[in-house]
XYZ file of C-alpha atoms in Angstrom:
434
model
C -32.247 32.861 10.005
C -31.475 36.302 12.044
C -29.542 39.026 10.003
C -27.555 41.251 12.674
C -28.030 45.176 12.556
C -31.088 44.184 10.211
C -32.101 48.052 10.782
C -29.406 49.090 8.212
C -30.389 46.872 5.693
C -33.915 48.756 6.266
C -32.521 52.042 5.624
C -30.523 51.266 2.407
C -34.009 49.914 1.262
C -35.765 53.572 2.182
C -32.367 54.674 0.495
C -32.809 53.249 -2.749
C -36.045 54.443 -3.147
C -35.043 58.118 -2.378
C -32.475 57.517 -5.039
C -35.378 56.138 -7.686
C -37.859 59.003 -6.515
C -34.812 61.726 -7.165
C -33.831 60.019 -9.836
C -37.037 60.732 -11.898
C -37.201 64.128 -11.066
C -33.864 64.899 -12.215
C -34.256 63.417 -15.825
C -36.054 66.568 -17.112
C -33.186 69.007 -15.839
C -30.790 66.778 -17.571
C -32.781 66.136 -20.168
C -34.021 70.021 -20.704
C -31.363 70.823 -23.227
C -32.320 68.837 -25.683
C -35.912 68.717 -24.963
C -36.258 72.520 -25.022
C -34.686 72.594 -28.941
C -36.731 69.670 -30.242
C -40.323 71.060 -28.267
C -39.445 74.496 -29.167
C -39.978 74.995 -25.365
C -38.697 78.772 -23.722
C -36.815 79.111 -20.797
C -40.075 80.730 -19.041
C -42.158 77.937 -20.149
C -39.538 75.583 -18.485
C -39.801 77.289 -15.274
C -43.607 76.568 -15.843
C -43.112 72.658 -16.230
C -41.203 73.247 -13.327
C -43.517 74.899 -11.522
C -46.289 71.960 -12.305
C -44.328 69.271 -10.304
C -43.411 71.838 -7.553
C -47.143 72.804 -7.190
C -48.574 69.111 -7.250
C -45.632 67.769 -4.877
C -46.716 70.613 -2.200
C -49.771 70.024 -2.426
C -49.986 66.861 -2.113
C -46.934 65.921 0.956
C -49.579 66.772 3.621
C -52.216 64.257 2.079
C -49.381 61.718 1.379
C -48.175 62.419 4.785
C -51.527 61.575 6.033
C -52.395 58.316 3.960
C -48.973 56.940 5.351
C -50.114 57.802 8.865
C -53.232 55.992 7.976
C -52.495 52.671 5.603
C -48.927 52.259 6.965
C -44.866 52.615 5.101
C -45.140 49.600 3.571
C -48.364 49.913 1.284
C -48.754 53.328 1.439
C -44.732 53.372 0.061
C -45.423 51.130 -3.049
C -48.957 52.634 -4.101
C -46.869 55.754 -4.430
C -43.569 54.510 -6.051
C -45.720 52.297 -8.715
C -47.585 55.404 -9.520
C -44.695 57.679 -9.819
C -42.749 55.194 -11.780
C -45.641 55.380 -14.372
C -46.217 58.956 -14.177
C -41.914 59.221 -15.394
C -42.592 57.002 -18.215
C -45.363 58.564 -19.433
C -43.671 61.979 -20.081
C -41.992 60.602 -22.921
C -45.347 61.040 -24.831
C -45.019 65.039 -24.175
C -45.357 67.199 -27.137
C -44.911 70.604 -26.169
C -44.451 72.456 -22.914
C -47.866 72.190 -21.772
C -48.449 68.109 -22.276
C -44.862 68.229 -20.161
C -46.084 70.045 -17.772
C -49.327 67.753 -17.140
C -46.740 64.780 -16.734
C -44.999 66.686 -14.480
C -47.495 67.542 -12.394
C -48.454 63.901 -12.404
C -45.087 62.717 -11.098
C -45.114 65.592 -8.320
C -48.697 64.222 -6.928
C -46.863 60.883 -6.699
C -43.283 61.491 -5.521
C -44.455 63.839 -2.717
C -44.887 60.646 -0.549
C -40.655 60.143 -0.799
C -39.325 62.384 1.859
C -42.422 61.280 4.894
C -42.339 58.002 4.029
C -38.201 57.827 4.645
C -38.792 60.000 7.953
C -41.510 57.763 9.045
C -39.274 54.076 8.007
C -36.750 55.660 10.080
C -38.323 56.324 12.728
C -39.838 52.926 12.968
C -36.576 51.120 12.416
C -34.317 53.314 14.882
C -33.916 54.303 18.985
C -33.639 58.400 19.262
C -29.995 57.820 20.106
C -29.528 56.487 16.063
C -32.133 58.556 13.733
C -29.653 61.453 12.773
C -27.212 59.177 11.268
C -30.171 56.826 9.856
C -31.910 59.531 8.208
C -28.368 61.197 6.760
C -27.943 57.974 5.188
C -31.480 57.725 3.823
C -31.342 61.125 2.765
C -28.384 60.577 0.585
C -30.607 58.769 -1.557
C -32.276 62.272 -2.669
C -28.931 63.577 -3.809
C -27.076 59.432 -5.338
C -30.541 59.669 -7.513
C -29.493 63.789 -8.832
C -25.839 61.906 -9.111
C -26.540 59.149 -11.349
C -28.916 61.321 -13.821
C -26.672 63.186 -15.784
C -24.633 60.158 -17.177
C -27.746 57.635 -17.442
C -30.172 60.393 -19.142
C -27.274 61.827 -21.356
C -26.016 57.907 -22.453
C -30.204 57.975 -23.282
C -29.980 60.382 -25.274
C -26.797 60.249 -27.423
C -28.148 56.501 -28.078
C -31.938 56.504 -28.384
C -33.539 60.204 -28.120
C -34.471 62.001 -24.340
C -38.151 59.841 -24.063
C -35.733 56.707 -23.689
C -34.499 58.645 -20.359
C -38.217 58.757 -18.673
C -39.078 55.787 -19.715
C -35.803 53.752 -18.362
C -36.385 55.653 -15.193
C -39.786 54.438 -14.719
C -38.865 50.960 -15.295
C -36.116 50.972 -12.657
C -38.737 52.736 -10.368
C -40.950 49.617 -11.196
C -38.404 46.977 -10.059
C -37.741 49.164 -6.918
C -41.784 48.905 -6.066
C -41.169 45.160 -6.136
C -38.238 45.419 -3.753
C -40.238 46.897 -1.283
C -43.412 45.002 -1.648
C -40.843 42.235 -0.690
C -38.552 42.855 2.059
C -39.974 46.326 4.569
C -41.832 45.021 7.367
C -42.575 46.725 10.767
C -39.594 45.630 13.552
C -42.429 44.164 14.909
C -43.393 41.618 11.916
C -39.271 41.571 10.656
C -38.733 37.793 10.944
C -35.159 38.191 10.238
C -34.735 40.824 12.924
C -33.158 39.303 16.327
C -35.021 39.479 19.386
C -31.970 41.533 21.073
C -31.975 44.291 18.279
C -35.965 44.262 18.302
C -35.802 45.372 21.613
C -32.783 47.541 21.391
C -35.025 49.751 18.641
C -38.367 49.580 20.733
C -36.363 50.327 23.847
C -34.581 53.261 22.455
C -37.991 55.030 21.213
C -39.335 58.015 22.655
C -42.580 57.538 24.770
C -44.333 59.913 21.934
C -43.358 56.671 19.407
C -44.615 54.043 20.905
C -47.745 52.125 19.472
C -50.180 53.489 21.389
C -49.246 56.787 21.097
C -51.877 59.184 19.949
C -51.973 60.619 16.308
C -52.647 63.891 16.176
C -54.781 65.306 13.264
C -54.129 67.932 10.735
C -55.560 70.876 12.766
C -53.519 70.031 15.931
C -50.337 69.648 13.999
C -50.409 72.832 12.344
C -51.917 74.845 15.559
C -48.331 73.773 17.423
C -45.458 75.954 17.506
C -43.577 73.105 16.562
C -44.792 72.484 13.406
C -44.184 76.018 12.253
C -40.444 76.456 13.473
C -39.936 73.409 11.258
C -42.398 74.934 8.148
C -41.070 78.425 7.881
C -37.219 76.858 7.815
C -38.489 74.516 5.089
C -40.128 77.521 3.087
C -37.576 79.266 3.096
C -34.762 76.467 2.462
C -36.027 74.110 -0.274
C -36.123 77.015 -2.974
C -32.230 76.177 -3.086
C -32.380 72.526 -3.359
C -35.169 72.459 -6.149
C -32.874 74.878 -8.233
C -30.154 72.970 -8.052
C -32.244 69.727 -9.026
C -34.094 71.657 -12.036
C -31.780 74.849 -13.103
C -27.801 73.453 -12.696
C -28.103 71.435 -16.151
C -29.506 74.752 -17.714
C -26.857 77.029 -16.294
C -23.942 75.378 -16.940
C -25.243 74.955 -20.971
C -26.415 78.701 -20.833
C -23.935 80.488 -18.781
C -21.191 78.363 -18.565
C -21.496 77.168 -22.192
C -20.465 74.033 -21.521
C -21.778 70.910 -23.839
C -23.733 68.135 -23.685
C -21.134 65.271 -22.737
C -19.453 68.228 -20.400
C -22.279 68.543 -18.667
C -22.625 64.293 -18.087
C -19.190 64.777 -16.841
C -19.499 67.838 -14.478
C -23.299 68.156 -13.126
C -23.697 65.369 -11.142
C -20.209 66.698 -8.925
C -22.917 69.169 -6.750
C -24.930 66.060 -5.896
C -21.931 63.634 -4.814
C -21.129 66.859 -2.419
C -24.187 66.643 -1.288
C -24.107 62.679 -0.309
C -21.241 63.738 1.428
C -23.285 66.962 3.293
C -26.194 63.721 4.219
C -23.845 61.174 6.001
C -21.189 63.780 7.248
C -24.438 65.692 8.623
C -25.891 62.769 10.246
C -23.026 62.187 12.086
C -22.123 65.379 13.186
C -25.377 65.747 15.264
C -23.589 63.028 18.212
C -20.409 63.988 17.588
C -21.001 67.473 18.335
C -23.638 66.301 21.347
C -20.551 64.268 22.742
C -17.940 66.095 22.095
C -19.789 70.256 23.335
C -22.111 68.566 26.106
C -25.081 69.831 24.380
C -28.237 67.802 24.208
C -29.093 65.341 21.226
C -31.637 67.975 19.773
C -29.607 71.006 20.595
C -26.903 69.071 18.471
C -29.103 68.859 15.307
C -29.548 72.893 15.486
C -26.077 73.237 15.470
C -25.338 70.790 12.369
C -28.344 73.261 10.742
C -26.376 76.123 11.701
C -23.007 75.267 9.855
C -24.875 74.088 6.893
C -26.623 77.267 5.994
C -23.594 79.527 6.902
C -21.778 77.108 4.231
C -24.388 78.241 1.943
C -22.405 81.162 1.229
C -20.395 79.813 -0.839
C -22.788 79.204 -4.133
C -23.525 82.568 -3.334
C -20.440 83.991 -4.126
C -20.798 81.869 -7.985
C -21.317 85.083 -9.838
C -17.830 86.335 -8.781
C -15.632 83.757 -10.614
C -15.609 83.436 -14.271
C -14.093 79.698 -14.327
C -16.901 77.483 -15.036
C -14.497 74.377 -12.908
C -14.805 77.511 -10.191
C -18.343 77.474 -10.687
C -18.806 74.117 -10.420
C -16.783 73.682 -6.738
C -19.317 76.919 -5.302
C -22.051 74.463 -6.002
C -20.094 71.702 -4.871
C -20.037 73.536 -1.320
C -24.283 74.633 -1.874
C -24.916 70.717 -2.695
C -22.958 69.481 0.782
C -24.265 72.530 2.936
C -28.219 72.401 1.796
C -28.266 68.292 2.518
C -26.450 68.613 6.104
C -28.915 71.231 6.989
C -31.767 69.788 5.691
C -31.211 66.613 7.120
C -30.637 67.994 10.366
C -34.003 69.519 9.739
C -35.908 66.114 8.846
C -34.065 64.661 12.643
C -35.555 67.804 14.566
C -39.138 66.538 12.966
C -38.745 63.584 14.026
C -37.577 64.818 17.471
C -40.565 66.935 18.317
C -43.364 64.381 16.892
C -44.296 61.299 17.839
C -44.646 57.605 15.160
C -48.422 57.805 14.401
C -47.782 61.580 13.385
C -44.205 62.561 11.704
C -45.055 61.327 8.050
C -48.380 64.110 8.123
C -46.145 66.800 9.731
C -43.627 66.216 7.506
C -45.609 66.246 4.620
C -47.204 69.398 6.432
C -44.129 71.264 6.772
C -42.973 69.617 2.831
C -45.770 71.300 1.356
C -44.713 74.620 2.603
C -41.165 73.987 1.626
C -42.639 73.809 -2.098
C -44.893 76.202 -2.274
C -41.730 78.293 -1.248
C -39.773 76.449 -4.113
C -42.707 77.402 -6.119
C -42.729 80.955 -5.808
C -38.755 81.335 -6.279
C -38.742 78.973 -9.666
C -41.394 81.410 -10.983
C -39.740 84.421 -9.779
C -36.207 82.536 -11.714
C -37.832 81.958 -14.605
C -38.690 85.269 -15.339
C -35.894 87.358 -13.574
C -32.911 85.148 -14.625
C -32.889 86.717 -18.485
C -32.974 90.124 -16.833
C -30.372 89.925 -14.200
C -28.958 86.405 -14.840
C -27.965 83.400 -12.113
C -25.601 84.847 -10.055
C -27.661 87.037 -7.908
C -30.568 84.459 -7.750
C -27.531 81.869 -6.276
C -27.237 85.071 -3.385
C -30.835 85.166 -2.275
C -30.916 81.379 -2.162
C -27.721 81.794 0.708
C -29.469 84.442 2.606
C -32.707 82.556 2.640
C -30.744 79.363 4.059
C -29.200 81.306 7.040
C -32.850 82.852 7.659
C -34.278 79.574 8.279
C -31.469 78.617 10.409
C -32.305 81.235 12.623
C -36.202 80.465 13.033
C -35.095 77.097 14.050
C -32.759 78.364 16.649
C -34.904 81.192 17.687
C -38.799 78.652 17.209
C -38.372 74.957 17.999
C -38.613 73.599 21.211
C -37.466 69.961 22.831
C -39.949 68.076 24.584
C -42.809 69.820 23.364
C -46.002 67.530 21.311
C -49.089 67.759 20.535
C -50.607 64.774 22.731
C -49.620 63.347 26.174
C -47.562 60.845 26.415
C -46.263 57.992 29.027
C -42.441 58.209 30.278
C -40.097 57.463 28.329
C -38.470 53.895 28.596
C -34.897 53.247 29.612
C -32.144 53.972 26.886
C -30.158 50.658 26.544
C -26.913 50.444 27.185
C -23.964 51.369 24.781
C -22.737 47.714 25.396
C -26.307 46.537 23.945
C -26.097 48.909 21.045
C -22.769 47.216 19.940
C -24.352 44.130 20.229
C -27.597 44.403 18.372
């Protein structure tokens, strides 16, 4: 039996494990609240636990990167989603802030495989023509799993204490592992896959993707001026994205003084904006190409470019004393940081080839955290002297800067090894079909 447009069903797969991996990184920020008053845990120390995943997660998305590269998705994917499935659970034996922040670090040495494992599935399972829209439905995963953990980890809590939270996240991370172990297979081993849309997706693959492409190692990758037009954007973007995963919980009990079951009803808002910034992003990239005669990868710098000028709006959060107001500027912050970032993930994928994007994205994912890193530590400390709202500002300017190295650094058509010519694009008639 042949399933048609079995590619899709591949990408909700990646997708629901996005939404698991985000999903267990999100229970502390919900969870922090309550936590923090029955630890006795600071808001300083907090930013530390923070700062534990955020260290191990960077440093670890180049190695990650690289043991994908080396084992393949499909193990390499489930040795890492087992692992951080445990790694959740076992939080709920923290004791204070520092135990927390060993867990933590923990689950950021094992999640850190999420994000190049999804670039790398997609860019198995899709032609060129496809991977925008692929990966801004993948991507949505990051910000369904930030969506669905205020309500699960605050029903946790009202009913059996916050360690019921990591632990019910790790077991639904478990059955996920399974899932995969199961059903992702290469196009090329895909028994359910139909000859026609096998060779629609091998057909539609750069030359740089093909099998026996050349991988590139570590030194190579980070020598190209490729690499870094992608790394600087990523430093200097992901500080906004990791505070709204680990401080929007916080601020609306701190600043906005909003409750426990107001905050299950409001926080996850930001992160169904940002589903929205994922698919609407994806698409915009051929719409835009079609519509402006601009190339495919020009295309995805323009989708960047109207997501981080959006960014201006959680940037102007200070000046409105509704909290509802509040919550709509991060509304716009959550839709504008996911269309640029996943324009950002399509343009890595662009520029390098199969047997290399999962190490440069884990490359260019570790300096995205180590940027993340320094701005929680700088939060932590500077947000009881001069508060949220002009920490919300820098996060906007930052977002436009890395628009501008992208525009200004990245080049099409440039790799790191040769390559043969690139095969015929099929024809939109095929693409219909498959």
């Amino acid at each position: 039996m042949k399933f048609k447009g079995m590619r899709w069903w591949m990408v909700g797969l990646v997708t629901l494990g996005l939404i698991v991996n985000y999903l267990a990184r999100n229970t502390l920020s919900v969870a922090a609240p309550t936590m923090m008053s029955e630890l006795h845990i600071s808001t300083q120390q907090y930013s530390y636990i923070v700062v534990a995943w955020q260290v191990c997660y960077a440093v670890m998305q180049p190695v990650a990167g690289y043991v994908l590269d080396a084992i393949g998705t499909k193990i390499g994917f489930a040795v890492f989603a087992l692992a951080w499935s445990l790694a959740c659970a076992s939080a709920a034996l923290a004791t204070g802030w520092q135990s927390m922040a060993f867990f933590r670090g923990l689950l950021g040495l094992t999640e850190a495989a999420g994000i190049p494992a999804g670039v790398k599935a997609t860019t198995e399972w899709f032609p060129a023509r496809e991977r925008s829209v692929a990966i801004g439905w993948f991507n949505i995963g990051s910000s369904i799993g930030a969506l669905c953990a205020p309500p699960l980890v605050v029903w946790c809590i009202l009913h059996a204490g916050w360690q019921t939270a990591f632990v019910v996240v790790g077991a639904i991370g478990t059955v996920w592992t399974l899932l995969w172990a199961l059903f992702y297979k290469h196009p090329r081993d895909q028994k359910l896959l139909s000859d026609q849309e096998r060779d629609y997706i091998l057909s539609g693959q750069e030359a740089k993707h093909s099998d026996n492409a050349r991988k590139a190692g570590w030194r190579q990758i980070v020598k190209s001026r490729n690499f870094w037009s992608i790394a600087i954007p990523r430093f200097l973007s992901e500080p906004a994205w990791q505070t709204f995963n680990a401080w929007i919980p916080l601020y609306m009990a701190t600043e906005r003084h909003m409750n426990l079951k107001e905050i299950a009803a409001f926080a996850w808002l930001p992160f169904l904006a940002a589903d929205i910034g994922c698919v609407l992003g994806g698409y915009l990239s051929p719409i835009i190409h079609k519509r402006f005669n601009v190339s495919l990868f020009q295309s995805r710098k323009w989708v960047m470019a109207i997501g981080s000028l959006a960014m201006i709006g959680p940037g102007c959060v200070g000046l409105v004393d509704s909290p509802y107001a509040a919550i709509g500027l991060l509304c716009i912050g959550g839709f504008a940081h996911q269309t640029l970032s996943g324009a950002l993930y399509s343009i890595t994928s662009d520029v390098f080839g199969k047997n290399e994007v999962a190490t440069a994205t884990g490359l260019a994912g570790m300096s995205g955290y180590l940027g993340a890193t320094l701005f929680t530590l700088l939060f932590g400390v500077l947000v009881t002297h001069v508060g949220y709202s002009p920490m919300f500002v820098v996060l906007a300017v930052f977002d436009v800067l890395a628009a501008i190295v992208v525009w200004m650094l990245v080049r099409e058509g440039s790799s790191n090894t040769p390559h043969p010519p690139m095969k015929a694009v099929p024809t939109v008639q095929a693409a219909q079909n498959s």
